[in-house]
Short mmCIF file of C-alpha atoms in Angstrom, two decimals:
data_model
loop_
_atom_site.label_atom_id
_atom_site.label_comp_id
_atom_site.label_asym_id
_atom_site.label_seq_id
_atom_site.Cartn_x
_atom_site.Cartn_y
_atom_site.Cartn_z
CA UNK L 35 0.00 0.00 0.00
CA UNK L 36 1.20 3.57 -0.94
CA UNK L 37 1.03 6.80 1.69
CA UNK L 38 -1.21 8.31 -0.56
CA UNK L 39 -3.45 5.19 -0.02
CA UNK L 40 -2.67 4.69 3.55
CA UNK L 41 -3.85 8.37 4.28
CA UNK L 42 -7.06 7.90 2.27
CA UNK L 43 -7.93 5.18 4.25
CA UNK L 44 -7.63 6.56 7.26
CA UNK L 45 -9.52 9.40 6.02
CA UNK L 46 -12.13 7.44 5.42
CA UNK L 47 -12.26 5.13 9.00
CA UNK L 48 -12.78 8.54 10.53
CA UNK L 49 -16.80 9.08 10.99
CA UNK L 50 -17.69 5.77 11.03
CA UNK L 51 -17.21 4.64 14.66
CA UNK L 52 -18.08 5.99 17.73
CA UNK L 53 -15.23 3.58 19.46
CA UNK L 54 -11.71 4.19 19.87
CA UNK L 55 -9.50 2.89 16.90
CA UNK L 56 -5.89 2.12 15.74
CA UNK L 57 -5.19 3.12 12.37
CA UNK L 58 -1.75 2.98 10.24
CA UNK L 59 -1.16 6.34 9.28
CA UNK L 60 2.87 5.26 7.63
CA UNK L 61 4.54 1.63 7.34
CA UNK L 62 4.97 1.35 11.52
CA UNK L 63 2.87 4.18 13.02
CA UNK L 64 -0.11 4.13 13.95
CA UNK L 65 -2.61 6.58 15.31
CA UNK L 66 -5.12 6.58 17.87
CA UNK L 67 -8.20 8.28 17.35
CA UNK L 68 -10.79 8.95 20.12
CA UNK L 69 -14.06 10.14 18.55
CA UNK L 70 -15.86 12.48 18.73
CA UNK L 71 -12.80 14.36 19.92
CA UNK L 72 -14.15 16.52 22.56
CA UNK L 73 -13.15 17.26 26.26
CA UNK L 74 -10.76 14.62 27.53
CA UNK L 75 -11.16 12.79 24.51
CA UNK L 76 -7.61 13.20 23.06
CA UNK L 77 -5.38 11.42 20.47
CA UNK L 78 -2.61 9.03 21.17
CA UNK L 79 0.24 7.91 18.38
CA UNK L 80 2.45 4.46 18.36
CA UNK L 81 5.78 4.11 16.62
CA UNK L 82 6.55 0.52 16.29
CA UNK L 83 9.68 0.52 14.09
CA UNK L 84 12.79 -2.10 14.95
CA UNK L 85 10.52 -3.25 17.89
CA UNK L 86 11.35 -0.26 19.89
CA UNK L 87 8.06 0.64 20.18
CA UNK L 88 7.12 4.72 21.34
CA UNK L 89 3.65 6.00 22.50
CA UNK L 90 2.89 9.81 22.31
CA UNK L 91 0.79 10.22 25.25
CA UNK L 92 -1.76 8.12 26.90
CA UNK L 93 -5.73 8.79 28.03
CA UNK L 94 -7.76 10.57 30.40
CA UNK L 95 -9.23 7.84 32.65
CA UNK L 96 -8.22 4.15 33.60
CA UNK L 97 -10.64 2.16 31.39
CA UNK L 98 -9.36 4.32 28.19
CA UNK L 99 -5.92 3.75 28.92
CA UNK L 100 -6.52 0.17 29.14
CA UNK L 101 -8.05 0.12 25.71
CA UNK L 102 -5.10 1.74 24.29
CA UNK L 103 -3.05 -0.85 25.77
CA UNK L 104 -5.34 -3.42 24.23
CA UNK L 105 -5.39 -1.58 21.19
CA UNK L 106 -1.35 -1.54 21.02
CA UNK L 107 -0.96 -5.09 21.88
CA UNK L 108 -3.01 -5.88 18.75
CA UNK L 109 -0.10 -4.54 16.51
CA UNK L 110 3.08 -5.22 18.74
CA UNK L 111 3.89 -8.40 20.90
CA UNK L 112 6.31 -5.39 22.76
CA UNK L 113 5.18 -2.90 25.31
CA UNK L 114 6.29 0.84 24.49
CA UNK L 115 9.53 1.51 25.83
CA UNK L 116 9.13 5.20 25.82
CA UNK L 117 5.92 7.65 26.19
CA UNK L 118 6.27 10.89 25.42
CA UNK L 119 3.54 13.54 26.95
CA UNK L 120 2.80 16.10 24.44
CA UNK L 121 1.40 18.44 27.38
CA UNK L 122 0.80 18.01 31.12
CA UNK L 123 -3.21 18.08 30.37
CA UNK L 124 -4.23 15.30 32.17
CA UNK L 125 -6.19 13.50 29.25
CA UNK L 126 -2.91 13.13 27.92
CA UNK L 127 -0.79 11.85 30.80
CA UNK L 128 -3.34 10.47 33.69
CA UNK L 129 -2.73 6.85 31.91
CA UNK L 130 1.16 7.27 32.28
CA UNK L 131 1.02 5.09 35.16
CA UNK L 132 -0.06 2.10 33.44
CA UNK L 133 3.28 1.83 30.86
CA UNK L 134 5.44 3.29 33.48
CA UNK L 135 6.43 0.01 34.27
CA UNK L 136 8.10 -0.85 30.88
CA UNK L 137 8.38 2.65 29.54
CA UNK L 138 10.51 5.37 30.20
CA UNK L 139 8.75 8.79 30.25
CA UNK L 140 9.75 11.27 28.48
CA UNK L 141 8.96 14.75 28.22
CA UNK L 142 9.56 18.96 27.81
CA UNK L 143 10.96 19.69 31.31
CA UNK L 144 8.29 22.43 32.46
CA UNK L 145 5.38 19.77 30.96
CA UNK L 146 6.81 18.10 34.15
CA UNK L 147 7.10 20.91 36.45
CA UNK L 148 3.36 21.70 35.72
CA UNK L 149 2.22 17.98 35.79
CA UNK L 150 3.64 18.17 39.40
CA UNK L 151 1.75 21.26 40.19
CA UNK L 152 -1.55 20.83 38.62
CA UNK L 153 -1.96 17.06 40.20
CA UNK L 154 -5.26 15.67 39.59
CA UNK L 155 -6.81 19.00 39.58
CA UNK L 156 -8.84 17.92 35.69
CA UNK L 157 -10.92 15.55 37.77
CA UNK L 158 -12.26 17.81 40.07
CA UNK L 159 -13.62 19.49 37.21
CA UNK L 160 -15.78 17.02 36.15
CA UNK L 161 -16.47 14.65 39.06
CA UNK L 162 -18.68 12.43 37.38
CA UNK L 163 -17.04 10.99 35.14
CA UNK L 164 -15.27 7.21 36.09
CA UNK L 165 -11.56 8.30 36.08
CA UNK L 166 -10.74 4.82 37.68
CA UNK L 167 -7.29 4.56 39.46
CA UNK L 168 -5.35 7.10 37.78
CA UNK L 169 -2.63 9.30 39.50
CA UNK L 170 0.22 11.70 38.18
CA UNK L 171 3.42 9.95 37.25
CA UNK L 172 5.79 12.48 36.35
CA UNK L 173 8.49 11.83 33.65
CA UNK L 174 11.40 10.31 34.08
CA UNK L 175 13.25 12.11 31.02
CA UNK L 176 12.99 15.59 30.27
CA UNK L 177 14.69 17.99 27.21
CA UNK L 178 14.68 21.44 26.90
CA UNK L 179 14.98 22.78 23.11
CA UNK L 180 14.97 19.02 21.10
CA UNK L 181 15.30 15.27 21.74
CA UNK L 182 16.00 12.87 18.52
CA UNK L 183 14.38 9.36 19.78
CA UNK L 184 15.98 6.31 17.58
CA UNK L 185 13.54 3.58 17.06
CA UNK L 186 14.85 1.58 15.11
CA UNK L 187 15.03 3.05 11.29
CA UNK L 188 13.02 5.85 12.30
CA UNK L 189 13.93 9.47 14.14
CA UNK L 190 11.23 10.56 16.16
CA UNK L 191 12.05 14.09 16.64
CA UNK L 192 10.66 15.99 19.78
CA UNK L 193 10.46 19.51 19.48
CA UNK L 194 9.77 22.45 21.76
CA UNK L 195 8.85 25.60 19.74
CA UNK L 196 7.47 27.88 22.08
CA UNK L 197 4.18 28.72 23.74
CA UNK L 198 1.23 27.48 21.65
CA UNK L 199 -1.90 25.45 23.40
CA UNK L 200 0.35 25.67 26.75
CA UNK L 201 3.94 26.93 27.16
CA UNK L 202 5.72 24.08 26.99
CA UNK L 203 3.99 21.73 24.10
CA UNK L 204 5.90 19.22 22.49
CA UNK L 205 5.33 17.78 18.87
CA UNK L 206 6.86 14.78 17.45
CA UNK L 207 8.22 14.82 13.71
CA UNK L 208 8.70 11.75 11.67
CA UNK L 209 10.73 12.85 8.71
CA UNK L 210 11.09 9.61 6.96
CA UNK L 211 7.70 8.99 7.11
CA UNK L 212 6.56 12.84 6.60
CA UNK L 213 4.15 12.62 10.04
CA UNK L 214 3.54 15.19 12.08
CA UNK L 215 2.11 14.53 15.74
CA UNK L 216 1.01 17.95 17.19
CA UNK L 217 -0.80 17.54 20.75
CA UNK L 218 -3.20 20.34 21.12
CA UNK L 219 -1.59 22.21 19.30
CA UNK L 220 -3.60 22.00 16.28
CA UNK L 221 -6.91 20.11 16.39
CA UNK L 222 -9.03 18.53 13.75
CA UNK L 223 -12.55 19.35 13.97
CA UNK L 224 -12.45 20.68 17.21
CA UNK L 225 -11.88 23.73 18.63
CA UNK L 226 -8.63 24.94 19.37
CA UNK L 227 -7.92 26.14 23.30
CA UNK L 228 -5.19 28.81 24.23
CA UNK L 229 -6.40 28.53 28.07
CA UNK L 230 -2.72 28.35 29.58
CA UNK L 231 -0.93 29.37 26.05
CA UNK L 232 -1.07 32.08 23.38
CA UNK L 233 -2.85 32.58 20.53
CA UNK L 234 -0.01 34.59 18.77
CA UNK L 235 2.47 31.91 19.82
CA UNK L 236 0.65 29.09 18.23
CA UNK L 237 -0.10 31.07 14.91
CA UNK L 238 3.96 31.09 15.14
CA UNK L 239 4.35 27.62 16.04
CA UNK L 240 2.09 26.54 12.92
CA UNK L 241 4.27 28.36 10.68
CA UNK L 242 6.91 26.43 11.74
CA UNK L 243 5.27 23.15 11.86
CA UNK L 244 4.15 23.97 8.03
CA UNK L 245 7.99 25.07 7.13
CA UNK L 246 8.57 20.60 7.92
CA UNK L 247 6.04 19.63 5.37
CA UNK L 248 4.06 17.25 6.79
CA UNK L 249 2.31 14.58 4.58
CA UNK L 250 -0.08 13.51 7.45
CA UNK L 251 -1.16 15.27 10.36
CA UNK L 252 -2.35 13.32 13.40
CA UNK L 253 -3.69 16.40 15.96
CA UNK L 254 -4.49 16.46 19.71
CA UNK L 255 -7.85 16.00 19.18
CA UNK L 256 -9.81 14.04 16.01
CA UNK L 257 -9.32 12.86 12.97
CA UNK L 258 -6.40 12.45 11.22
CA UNK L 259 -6.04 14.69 8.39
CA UNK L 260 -2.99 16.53 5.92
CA UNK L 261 -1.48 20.05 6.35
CA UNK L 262 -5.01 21.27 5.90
CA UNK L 263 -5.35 20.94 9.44
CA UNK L 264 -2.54 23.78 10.05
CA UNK L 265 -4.55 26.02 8.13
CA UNK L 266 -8.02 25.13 9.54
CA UNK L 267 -6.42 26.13 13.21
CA UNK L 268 -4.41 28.55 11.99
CA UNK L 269 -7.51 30.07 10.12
CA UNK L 270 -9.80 30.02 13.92
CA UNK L 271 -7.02 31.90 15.87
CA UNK L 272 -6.76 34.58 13.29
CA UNK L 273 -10.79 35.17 13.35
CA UNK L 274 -10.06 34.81 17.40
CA UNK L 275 -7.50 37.88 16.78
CA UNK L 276 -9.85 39.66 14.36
CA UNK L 277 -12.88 39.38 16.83
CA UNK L 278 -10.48 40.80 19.90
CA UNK L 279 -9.32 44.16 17.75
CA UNK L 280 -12.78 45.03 17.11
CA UNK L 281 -13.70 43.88 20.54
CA UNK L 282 -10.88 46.63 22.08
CA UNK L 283 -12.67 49.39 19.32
CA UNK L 284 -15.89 48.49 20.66
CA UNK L 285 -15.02 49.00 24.13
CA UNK L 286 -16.31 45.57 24.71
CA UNK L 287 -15.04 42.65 27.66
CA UNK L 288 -13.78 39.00 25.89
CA UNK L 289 -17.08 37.25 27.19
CA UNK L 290 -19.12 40.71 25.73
CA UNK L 291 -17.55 39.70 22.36
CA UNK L 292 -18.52 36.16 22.41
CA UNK L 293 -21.99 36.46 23.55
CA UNK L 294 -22.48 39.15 20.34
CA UNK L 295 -20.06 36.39 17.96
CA UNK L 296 -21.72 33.34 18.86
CA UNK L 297 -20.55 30.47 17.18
CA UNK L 298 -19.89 32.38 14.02
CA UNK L 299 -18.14 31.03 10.72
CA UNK L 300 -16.43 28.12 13.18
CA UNK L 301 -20.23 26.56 14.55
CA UNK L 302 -19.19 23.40 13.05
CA UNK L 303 -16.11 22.81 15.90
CA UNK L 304 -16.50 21.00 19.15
CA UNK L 305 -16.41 23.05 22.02
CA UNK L 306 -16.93 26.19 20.94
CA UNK L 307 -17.22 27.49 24.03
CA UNK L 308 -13.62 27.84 24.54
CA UNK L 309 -13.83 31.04 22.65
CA UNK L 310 -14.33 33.06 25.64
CA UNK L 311 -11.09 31.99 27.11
CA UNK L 312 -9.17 32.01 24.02
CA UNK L 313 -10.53 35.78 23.57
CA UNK L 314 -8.86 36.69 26.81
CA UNK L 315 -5.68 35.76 25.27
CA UNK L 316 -6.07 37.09 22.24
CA UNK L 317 -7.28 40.72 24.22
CA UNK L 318 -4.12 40.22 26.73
CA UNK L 319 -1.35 40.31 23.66
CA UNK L 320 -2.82 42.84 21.97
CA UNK L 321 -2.10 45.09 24.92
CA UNK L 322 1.57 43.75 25.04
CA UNK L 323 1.25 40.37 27.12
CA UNK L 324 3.51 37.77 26.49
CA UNK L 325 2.37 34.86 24.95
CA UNK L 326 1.79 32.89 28.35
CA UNK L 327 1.45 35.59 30.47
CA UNK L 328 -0.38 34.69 33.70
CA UNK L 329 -3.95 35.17 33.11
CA UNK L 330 -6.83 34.19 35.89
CA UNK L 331 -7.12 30.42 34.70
CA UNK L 332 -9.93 30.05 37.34
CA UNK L 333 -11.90 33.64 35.92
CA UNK L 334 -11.18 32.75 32.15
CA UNK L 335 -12.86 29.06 32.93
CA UNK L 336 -16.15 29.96 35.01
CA UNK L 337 -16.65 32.63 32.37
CA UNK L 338 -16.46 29.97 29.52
CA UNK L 339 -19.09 27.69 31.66
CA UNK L 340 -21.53 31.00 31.83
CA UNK L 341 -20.92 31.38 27.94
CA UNK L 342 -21.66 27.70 27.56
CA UNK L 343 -24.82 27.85 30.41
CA UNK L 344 -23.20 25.25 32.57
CA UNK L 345 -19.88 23.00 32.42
CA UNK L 346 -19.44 21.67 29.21
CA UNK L 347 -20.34 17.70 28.93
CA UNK L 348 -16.90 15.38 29.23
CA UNK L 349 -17.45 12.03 27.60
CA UNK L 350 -14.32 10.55 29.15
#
């Protein structure tokens, strides 16, 4: 089978289940998609070349990270030696402690500092759903700028490239195989969330990640797609920037500017929602924040739940 097949197929296994599925995205990577792709309902990759295998990142709750363990027994008679944690959101590291046993885990050194810190503090937020016996188990590796990962005949290169969905988001390039894993970074039919990041920062970050040339894209969050799904994330934070410069003209609040935008041009996303936080961002730089400058995480959040007219439903 060709890549041009291979990505056509996956293409099309995307809408047809509502279960969690292993795909082959490239001869010895796989990706693992998590429909629909909303809260907690992330993305996971496998790299099984020269029986080395690699996992980028895990799942929110116990029973989904034993599925992906099911689902990457099914492909490798070899437990991952490494997982690497895109972020320190806990839908992508709560399952670390399941591989920790056979894995080493590896990740950005401040996507550790902050898994420390934050704890279990996602399931607080939504205390019903099952998150079994899941706990934080910090990395064991860390990098700073880049970390080349040699599985066999293929470089999985980890890459820090500044503050995008959080400050210290790591994506994974396959250049032999042309794949691109992002973490939240970019997301595929869902929208994209600057809580803890920057909206300038990741417009930045996508420019670079489009510079590599990526044949397949396999985001954070749903299905796997092509460099389209730069431009479709790339295109929302622009039209977040847009709304917050006539926002400031206006005279109007982030959460003033959502309630008059609505869903707008992007209704078709998950979680659209998270437009009131990203619209604090995207307020806070144009008045000469940082990308990552502190914001009130708590103040952006509860204001997103009164956009939304309660917490937003977590399938997890």
């Amino acid at each position: 089978m060709t890549t041009q097949t291979r990505r056509r197929a996956v293409t099309l296994r995307s809408p047809v289940t509502a279960e969690p599925y292993l795909c082959e995205v490239a001869e010895d990577v796989y990706a693992y998609i998590q429909p629909d792709g909303g809260w907690c309902l992330n993305n996971a990759g496998l790299i099984t070349s020269g029986g080395r295998p690699a996992l980028i990142d895990t799942a929110a709750t116990e029973a989904r990270t034993r599925a992906l363990r099911e689902a990457v027994a099914a492909v490798t008679p070899r437990a991952p030696r490494f997982v690497v944690n895109t972020h320190p959101h806990g839908d992508h590291t709560f399952g670390n402690r399941f591989f920790a046993d056979e894995a080493v885990i590896v990740s950005h050194e401040a996507t550790r500092a902050e898994m420390d810190f934050a704890g279990l503090h996602l399931t607080g937020l939504w205390p019903e759903v099952c998150w079994g016996d899941v706990s934080v188990e910090l990395p064991s590796l860390t990098y700073r700028g880049a970390l080349t990962l040699h599985l066999g005949d293929t470089q999985a290169e980890l890459m820090h490239l500044g503050t995008a969905h959080t400050r210290n988001d790591t994506m994974v390039w396959l250049p032999r195989q042309r794949v691109l894993f992002t973490g939240d970074v970019v997301m595929s039919g869902a929208t994209p969330f600057c809580l803890t990041g920057s909206i300038s920062g990741s417009l930045d970050v996508i420019e670079r990640l489009r510079s590599l040339d990526p044949e397949t894209v396999v985001s954070g969050h749903g299905p796997v797609g092509g460099p389209e799904l730069l431009d479709e994330t790339a295109g929302y934070l622009r039209y977040v920037q847009r709304l917050a410069a006539e926002g400031t003209a206006a005279g109007l609040t982030p959460l003033e500017v959502a309630q008059e935008a609505g869903a707008g041009p992007y209704a078709c996303l998950l979680d659209s929602e998270r437009l009131v936080p990203n619209l604090h961002r995207a307020f806070a730089e144009a008045h000469g924040a940082e990308p990552g400058h502190w914001l009130d995480i708590e103040k952006l959040f509860s204001e997103m739940v009164a956009f939304h007219g309660g917490l937003p439903a977590c399938a997890a």
